[in-house]
CSV table of C-alpha atoms in Angstrom, one decimal:
chain,number,residue,atom,x,y,z
A,1,UNK,CA,209.9,212.8,-11.8
A,2,UNK,CA,212.7,212.7,-14.4
A,3,UNK,CA,215.0,215.7,-15.1
A,4,UNK,CA,213.3,215.7,-18.4
A,5,UNK,CA,209.8,216.0,-17.3
A,6,UNK,CA,210.6,218.5,-14.8
A,7,UNK,CA,211.9,221.1,-17.3
A,8,UNK,CA,209.2,223.7,-18.4
A,9,UNK,CA,207.6,223.3,-21.7
A,10,UNK,CA,209.2,225.1,-24.7
A,11,UNK,CA,207.7,228.7,-25.5
A,12,UNK,CA,206.2,227.3,-28.7
A,13,UNK,CA,204.1,224.7,-27.4
A,14,UNK,CA,200.4,225.6,-28.0
A,15,UNK,CA,199.5,225.7,-24.2
A,16,UNK,CA,202.5,228.0,-23.2
A,17,UNK,CA,202.0,230.3,-26.4
A,18,UNK,CA,198.2,230.5,-25.4
A,19,UNK,CA,199.2,231.9,-22.0
A,20,UNK,CA,201.8,234.3,-23.4
A,21,UNK,CA,199.7,235.6,-26.5
A,22,UNK,CA,197.9,238.5,-24.6
A,23,UNK,CA,201.1,239.9,-23.6
A,24,UNK,CA,202.5,239.6,-27.2
A,25,UNK,CA,199.3,241.1,-28.7
A,26,UNK,CA,199.7,244.0,-26.4
A,27,UNK,CA,203.3,244.3,-27.2
A,28,UNK,CA,202.2,244.8,-31.0
A,29,UNK,CA,199.7,247.5,-30.0
A,30,UNK,CA,202.1,249.6,-27.7
A,31,UNK,CA,204.6,249.4,-30.5
A,32,UNK,CA,202.2,250.6,-33.1
A,33,UNK,CA,201.1,253.5,-30.7
A,34,UNK,CA,204.5,254.8,-30.2
A,35,UNK,CA,205.3,254.6,-33.9
A,36,UNK,CA,202.1,256.6,-34.2
A,37,UNK,CA,203.4,259.0,-31.4
A,38,UNK,CA,206.7,259.7,-33.3
A,39,UNK,CA,205.2,260.2,-36.8
A,40,UNK,CA,202.9,262.8,-35.2
A,41,UNK,CA,205.9,264.7,-34.1
A,42,UNK,CA,208.0,264.6,-37.3
A,43,UNK,CA,210.5,261.7,-36.2
A,44,UNK,CA,211.9,259.7,-39.0
A,45,UNK,CA,212.2,256.0,-38.1
A,46,UNK,CA,215.6,254.6,-39.1
A,47,UNK,CA,216.9,251.0,-39.1
A,48,UNK,CA,220.5,250.7,-38.3
A,49,UNK,CA,223.0,247.8,-39.1
A,50,UNK,CA,223.4,245.2,-36.4
A,51,UNK,CA,226.9,244.2,-37.1
A,52,UNK,CA,229.5,247.0,-36.0
A,53,UNK,CA,233.3,247.4,-35.7
A,54,UNK,CA,232.7,248.3,-31.9
A,55,UNK,CA,229.8,247.2,-29.8
A,56,UNK,CA,230.2,250.3,-27.5
A,57,UNK,CA,232.9,251.0,-24.7
A,58,UNK,CA,231.6,250.7,-21.5
A,59,UNK,CA,233.6,248.5,-19.0
A,60,UNK,CA,230.7,246.3,-17.8
A,61,UNK,CA,229.0,246.1,-21.1
A,62,UNK,CA,229.6,242.5,-22.9
A,63,UNK,CA,228.9,241.8,-26.6
A,64,UNK,CA,228.6,238.9,-29.0
A,65,UNK,CA,231.6,238.8,-31.4
A,66,UNK,CA,231.7,237.4,-34.9
A,67,UNK,CA,233.9,237.9,-37.9
A,68,UNK,CA,233.4,239.2,-41.5
A,69,UNK,CA,235.2,236.6,-43.8
A,70,UNK,CA,236.5,237.9,-47.1
A,71,UNK,CA,236.9,236.2,-50.6
A,72,UNK,CA,240.5,235.4,-49.4
A,73,UNK,CA,239.4,234.0,-46.3
A,74,UNK,CA,240.6,237.0,-44.3
A,75,UNK,CA,238.7,237.4,-41.1
A,76,UNK,CA,237.7,240.9,-39.7
A,77,UNK,CA,236.3,240.8,-36.1
A,78,UNK,CA,232.8,242.3,-36.0
A,79,UNK,CA,230.3,242.6,-33.1
A,80,UNK,CA,226.5,242.4,-32.8
A,81,UNK,CA,225.7,246.2,-31.3
A,82,UNK,CA,224.6,246.7,-27.5
A,83,UNK,CA,222.8,249.7,-28.8
A,84,UNK,CA,222.1,251.5,-32.2
A,85,UNK,CA,223.5,254.7,-30.5
A,86,UNK,CA,226.8,255.0,-32.8
A,87,UNK,CA,224.8,254.6,-35.9
A,88,UNK,CA,222.0,257.0,-35.0
A,89,UNK,CA,224.5,259.7,-34.0
A,90,UNK,CA,226.1,259.3,-37.3
A,91,UNK,CA,222.7,259.9,-38.7
A,92,UNK,CA,222.5,263.2,-36.7
A,93,UNK,CA,225.9,264.3,-38.2
A,94,UNK,CA,224.5,263.5,-41.8
A,95,UNK,CA,221.8,266.1,-41.2
A,96,UNK,CA,218.8,264.2,-39.6
A,97,UNK,CA,217.1,266.1,-36.9
A,98,UNK,CA,214.7,263.9,-35.2
A,99,UNK,CA,215.0,260.0,-35.4
A,100,UNK,CA,213.6,256.9,-33.7
A,101,UNK,CA,214.8,253.3,-33.9
A,102,UNK,CA,213.4,250.1,-32.7
A,103,UNK,CA,216.6,247.9,-32.7
A,104,UNK,CA,217.3,244.3,-31.7
A,105,UNK,CA,220.4,244.5,-29.6
A,106,UNK,CA,222.5,242.0,-28.1
A,107,UNK,CA,224.4,241.8,-24.6
A,108,UNK,CA,226.2,238.8,-23.4
A,109,UNK,CA,226.4,237.7,-19.5
A,110,UNK,CA,222.9,239.0,-18.9
A,111,UNK,CA,219.8,236.7,-18.5
A,112,UNK,CA,217.0,236.8,-15.7
A,113,UNK,CA,213.8,238.3,-15.1
A,114,UNK,CA,214.5,241.7,-16.6
A,115,UNK,CA,217.4,240.6,-18.8
A,116,UNK,CA,217.6,238.8,-22.2
A,117,UNK,CA,220.6,238.4,-24.4
A,118,UNK,CA,218.6,239.7,-27.3
A,119,UNK,CA,215.9,242.5,-26.6
A,120,UNK,CA,214.5,245.6,-28.3
A,121,UNK,CA,215.9,249.0,-27.7
A,122,UNK,CA,213.9,252.0,-28.4
A,123,UNK,CA,216.1,255.1,-29.1
A,124,UNK,CA,215.1,258.6,-30.1
A,125,UNK,CA,217.1,261.7,-30.7
A,126,UNK,CA,216.3,265.3,-30.7
A,127,UNK,CA,218.8,267.7,-32.7
A,128,UNK,CA,218.9,271.2,-31.0
A,129,UNK,CA,216.6,270.1,-28.0
A,130,UNK,CA,217.7,269.8,-24.5
A,131,UNK,CA,217.2,266.5,-22.5
A,132,UNK,CA,214.6,268.2,-20.4
A,133,UNK,CA,212.3,267.4,-23.7
A,134,UNK,CA,213.1,263.7,-23.2
A,135,UNK,CA,211.7,263.7,-19.6
A,136,UNK,CA,208.5,264.9,-20.9
A,137,UNK,CA,208.7,262.4,-23.7
A,138,UNK,CA,209.0,259.6,-21.1
A,139,UNK,CA,206.0,260.7,-19.0
A,140,UNK,CA,203.8,260.9,-22.4
A,141,UNK,CA,205.1,257.3,-23.2
A,142,UNK,CA,204.3,255.6,-19.9
A,143,UNK,CA,200.8,257.1,-20.2
A,144,UNK,CA,200.4,255.9,-23.7
A,145,UNK,CA,201.6,252.5,-23.0
A,146,UNK,CA,199.3,252.1,-20.0
A,147,UNK,CA,196.1,253.4,-22.1
A,148,UNK,CA,197.0,251.0,-25.0
A,149,UNK,CA,197.2,248.2,-22.4
A,150,UNK,CA,193.9,249.2,-20.8
A,151,UNK,CA,195.5,249.7,-17.2
A,152,UNK,CA,195.5,252.7,-14.9
A,153,UNK,CA,198.7,251.5,-13.2
A,154,UNK,CA,202.1,250.2,-14.3
A,155,UNK,CA,202.9,247.1,-12.5
A,156,UNK,CA,205.7,244.9,-11.6
A,157,UNK,CA,205.7,242.1,-9.1
A,158,UNK,CA,203.4,243.7,-6.6
A,159,UNK,CA,204.8,247.2,-7.1
A,160,UNK,CA,202.7,249.8,-8.9
A,161,UNK,CA,203.0,253.4,-10.6
A,162,UNK,CA,200.7,255.9,-11.7
A,163,UNK,CA,201.5,257.0,-15.3
A,164,UNK,CA,198.9,259.7,-15.1
A,165,UNK,CA,201.5,261.6,-12.7
A,166,UNK,CA,204.3,263.4,-14.0
A,167,UNK,CA,207.7,261.8,-13.0
A,168,UNK,CA,209.6,263.0,-10.2
A,169,UNK,CA,212.7,264.7,-10.9
A,170,UNK,CA,215.4,263.6,-8.7
A,171,UNK,CA,219.3,264.4,-8.7
A,172,UNK,CA,221.6,261.5,-8.0
A,173,UNK,CA,223.2,263.7,-5.1
A,174,UNK,CA,219.7,264.1,-3.6
A,175,UNK,CA,218.9,260.5,-4.0
A,176,UNK,CA,222.1,259.5,-2.2
A,177,UNK,CA,221.2,261.9,0.6
A,178,UNK,CA,217.7,260.9,0.9
A,179,UNK,CA,218.3,257.0,0.6
A,180,UNK,CA,221.8,256.5,1.9
A,181,UNK,CA,222.5,259.3,4.0
A,182,UNK,CA,225.8,260.2,1.8
A,183,UNK,CA,226.8,263.5,0.6
A,184,UNK,CA,227.9,262.5,-2.6
A,185,UNK,CA,229.1,265.9,-4.0
A,186,UNK,CA,231.4,266.0,-1.1
A,187,UNK,CA,233.3,263.1,-2.7
A,188,UNK,CA,233.9,265.1,-6.1
A,189,UNK,CA,236.2,267.9,-6.8
A,190,UNK,CA,235.3,271.3,-8.6
A,191,UNK,CA,236.7,269.5,-12.1
A,192,UNK,CA,235.0,266.5,-11.5
A,193,UNK,CA,237.6,264.4,-10.1
A,194,UNK,CA,236.5,261.6,-7.6
A,195,UNK,CA,237.7,261.0,-4.0
A,196,UNK,CA,237.6,257.4,-3.2
A,197,UNK,CA,238.6,257.7,0.3
A,198,UNK,CA,235.8,260.1,1.2
A,199,UNK,CA,233.0,258.0,-0.4
A,200,UNK,CA,234.7,254.9,1.1
A,201,UNK,CA,234.5,256.6,4.6
A,202,UNK,CA,230.8,258.0,4.1
A,203,UNK,CA,229.8,254.3,3.2
A,204,UNK,CA,231.6,252.6,6.2
A,205,UNK,CA,230.0,255.1,8.5
A,206,UNK,CA,226.6,254.0,6.8
A,207,UNK,CA,227.2,250.4,7.4
A,208,UNK,CA,227.9,249.6,3.8
A,209,UNK,CA,230.6,247.0,2.6
A,210,UNK,CA,233.9,248.6,1.2
A,211,UNK,CA,236.4,246.2,-0.2
A,212,UNK,CA,240.1,247.1,-0.4
A,213,UNK,CA,240.3,246.9,-4.2
A,214,UNK,CA,236.8,248.9,-4.7
A,215,UNK,CA,237.3,251.8,-7.1
A,216,UNK,CA,235.3,255.0,-6.6
A,217,UNK,CA,233.1,253.8,-9.3
A,218,UNK,CA,232.5,250.5,-7.9
A,219,UNK,CA,231.6,252.3,-4.5
A,220,UNK,CA,229.1,254.4,-6.4
A,221,UNK,CA,227.7,251.7,-8.1
A,222,UNK,CA,227.1,249.7,-4.8
A,223,UNK,CA,225.1,252.6,-3.3
A,224,UNK,CA,223.2,253.2,-6.3
A,225,UNK,CA,222.2,249.5,-6.7
A,226,UNK,CA,221.7,248.7,-3.0
A,227,UNK,CA,220.2,251.9,-1.6
A,228,UNK,CA,218.9,254.1,-4.3
A,229,UNK,CA,217.3,252.0,-7.0
A,230,UNK,CA,215.3,249.8,-5.0
A,231,UNK,CA,213.5,253.2,-3.9
A,232,UNK,CA,212.8,254.7,-7.2
A,233,UNK,CA,209.6,254.8,-9.4
A,234,UNK,CA,207.0,253.6,-6.6
A,235,UNK,CA,203.7,255.4,-7.0
A,236,UNK,CA,204.8,257.5,-9.6
A,237,UNK,CA,208.0,257.2,-12.1
A,238,UNK,CA,211.4,258.7,-11.2
A,239,UNK,CA,213.8,260.6,-13.3
A,240,UNK,CA,217.2,260.3,-11.7
A,241,UNK,CA,219.4,263.0,-13.3
A,242,UNK,CA,222.5,264.9,-13.1
A,243,UNK,CA,225.0,261.8,-12.7
A,244,UNK,CA,228.5,262.4,-11.6
A,245,UNK,CA,230.9,263.5,-14.5
A,246,UNK,CA,232.9,260.2,-13.8
A,247,UNK,CA,229.7,258.3,-14.6
A,248,UNK,CA,228.8,260.6,-17.6
A,249,UNK,CA,229.2,257.8,-20.2
A,250,UNK,CA,228.3,259.8,-23.5
A,251,UNK,CA,226.7,262.8,-21.8
A,252,UNK,CA,228.1,266.3,-21.8
A,253,UNK,CA,228.9,268.1,-18.4
A,254,UNK,CA,225.8,270.3,-17.3
A,255,UNK,CA,226.4,274.0,-17.7
A,256,UNK,CA,225.7,274.8,-13.9
A,257,UNK,CA,228.1,272.4,-12.1
A,258,UNK,CA,231.0,270.6,-13.7
A,259,UNK,CA,230.8,267.9,-11.1
A,260,UNK,CA,227.6,266.4,-12.6
A,261,UNK,CA,226.5,265.8,-16.4
A,262,UNK,CA,223.5,266.0,-18.2
A,263,UNK,CA,222.4,262.3,-18.0
A,264,UNK,CA,219.2,261.0,-16.4
A,265,UNK,CA,217.6,257.4,-16.0
A,266,UNK,CA,213.9,256.6,-15.8
A,267,UNK,CA,212.6,254.2,-13.1
A,268,UNK,CA,209.1,252.8,-12.7
A,269,UNK,CA,208.0,250.2,-10.2
A,270,UNK,CA,211.7,249.9,-9.1
A,271,UNK,CA,212.6,248.9,-12.9
A,272,UNK,CA,215.1,251.1,-14.9
A,273,UNK,CA,213.5,251.6,-18.1
A,274,UNK,CA,215.5,254.4,-20.0
A,275,UNK,CA,219.2,256.1,-19.9
A,276,UNK,CA,219.2,259.6,-21.6
A,277,UNK,CA,222.0,262.2,-22.4
A,278,UNK,CA,222.5,265.7,-23.3
A,279,UNK,CA,224.9,264.3,-25.9
A,280,UNK,CA,228.6,264.9,-25.7
A,281,UNK,CA,229.8,266.2,-28.9
A,282,UNK,CA,233.5,266.9,-27.8
A,283,UNK,CA,235.3,263.9,-29.6
A,284,UNK,CA,238.5,264.2,-27.8
A,285,UNK,CA,236.8,264.0,-24.4
A,286,UNK,CA,234.7,261.1,-25.7
A,287,UNK,CA,237.8,259.4,-26.9
A,288,UNK,CA,239.4,259.9,-23.3
A,289,UNK,CA,236.4,258.4,-21.8
A,290,UNK,CA,236.4,255.3,-24.1
A,291,UNK,CA,240.0,254.8,-23.3
A,292,UNK,CA,239.3,255.0,-19.6
A,293,UNK,CA,236.4,252.4,-19.8
A,294,UNK,CA,238.6,250.1,-21.8
A,295,UNK,CA,241.6,250.3,-19.5
A,296,UNK,CA,239.2,249.3,-16.7
A,297,UNK,CA,237.5,246.6,-18.8
A,298,UNK,CA,240.9,245.1,-19.4
A,299,UNK,CA,241.6,245.2,-15.6
A,300,UNK,CA,238.3,243.6,-14.7
A,301,UNK,CA,237.8,241.2,-17.4
A,302,UNK,CA,241.1,240.9,-19.3
A,303,UNK,CA,239.5,242.0,-22.5
A,304,UNK,CA,238.7,245.3,-24.4
A,305,UNK,CA,236.8,246.4,-27.7
A,306,UNK,CA,238.0,248.3,-30.3
A,307,UNK,CA,236.9,252.2,-30.7
A,308,UNK,CA,234.9,253.2,-33.5
A,309,UNK,CA,236.8,255.7,-35.1
A,310,UNK,CA,234.2,256.5,-37.7
A,311,UNK,CA,231.9,257.3,-34.9
A,312,UNK,CA,234.4,259.5,-33.1
A,313,UNK,CA,235.1,261.6,-36.6
A,314,UNK,CA,231.2,261.8,-37.0
A,315,UNK,CA,230.8,263.0,-33.3
A,316,UNK,CA,233.0,265.9,-34.3
A,317,UNK,CA,230.3,266.9,-36.8
A,318,UNK,CA,227.2,266.3,-34.8
A,319,UNK,CA,224.9,269.1,-33.8
A,320,UNK,CA,224.0,269.6,-30.1
A,321,UNK,CA,221.4,267.1,-29.4
A,322,UNK,CA,219.7,265.1,-26.8
A,323,UNK,CA,219.2,261.2,-27.1
A,324,UNK,CA,217.7,258.2,-25.0
A,325,UNK,CA,217.5,254.5,-25.0
A,326,UNK,CA,214.4,252.8,-23.4
A,327,UNK,CA,214.0,249.3,-22.8
A,328,UNK,CA,211.0,248.6,-25.0
A,329,UNK,CA,210.4,244.9,-23.7
A,330,UNK,CA,210.6,246.2,-20.1
A,331,UNK,CA,207.9,248.9,-20.8
A,332,UNK,CA,205.5,246.4,-22.2
A,333,UNK,CA,206.2,244.2,-19.0
A,334,UNK,CA,205.1,247.2,-16.8
A,335,UNK,CA,202.0,248.1,-19.1
A,336,UNK,CA,200.8,244.2,-19.2
A,337,UNK,CA,201.8,243.2,-15.5
A,338,UNK,CA,204.3,240.5,-17.1
A,339,UNK,CA,206.8,239.1,-14.6
A,340,UNK,CA,209.5,237.8,-16.8
A,341,UNK,CA,210.7,239.3,-20.2
A,342,UNK,CA,210.3,236.1,-22.0
A,343,UNK,CA,206.5,236.6,-21.6
A,344,UNK,CA,206.6,239.6,-23.9
A,345,UNK,CA,209.3,238.3,-26.3
A,346,UNK,CA,207.6,236.4,-29.6
A,347,UNK,CA,210.5,234.2,-29.8
A,348,UNK,CA,213.0,234.0,-26.8
A,349,UNK,CA,216.4,232.9,-27.2
A,350,UNK,CA,216.9,229.1,-26.0
A,351,UNK,CA,218.3,228.9,-22.5
A,352,UNK,CA,221.9,227.7,-22.1
A,353,UNK,CA,223.9,225.9,-19.6
A,354,UNK,CA,225.2,227.8,-16.7
């Protein structure tokens, strides 16, 4: 068989499209139902710009870069956004109270069964409401997606999850104890400072790999990926909450314990579906976190992204709020039983050479 004939047929060939079409029709129905869900709760659907001066400032998030060319031929760097978050928070600063957004977003260096360079992020924000409300929202959306798809179980590669059951709420610290035998909070000081040596010792005692150049964040991520995430969302969804403040991203510290933040992630069938925050509105603290993230990005990848000064200015005027980003394509996958994200995308991005 020649190399050409062994390649899979393009997505647009009639036979391949016929196989994919039931997933795509279900996608449209689920999206319509979610839009109705938001409208019934007085959310305004917003549409944000894809081109931004900053794609976000997370160390391990990679963007697509382009440039705006002026009349004189001058070039200004711009990026395809990795999330509509900055724009949505500016709208909260402008006075909106409940907003939702289905946004095409772009992330480089990501492709696989659950990853695509262009995908749809569903984000929604509630001004004046806590992130606990978002947990309830997630449970309702899982049930709605399953109902619209005509299934009683969410499924992914043999794993199932009952969307009729309220998600289990599990703190990150409890998850580390349960699934890795590690006392995570013992490696975090009262002020949120992390102790790399303590976490490394706990990991070695549990037989986990530790490299000499691993930071505390590297070690935390390894335990999360290898020991915790594979155990989440089976039988019922899991809300993994109270991330260490060192991993807070854009979340505010929890009022009951400064070692942890108001951040949660939603898992179903072992798949990460959503990331939520009780939103940080301290612009100076957010700037500090961004600068630390960009320093780490420079160390690991030799590049950085600019800070969105307009966003930081808006953050100072933003009301107390909670917000969440959900991978819409992944939700459709679980509701339809699709095994690869391309099955639920109307027109996937062409494969490129490795």
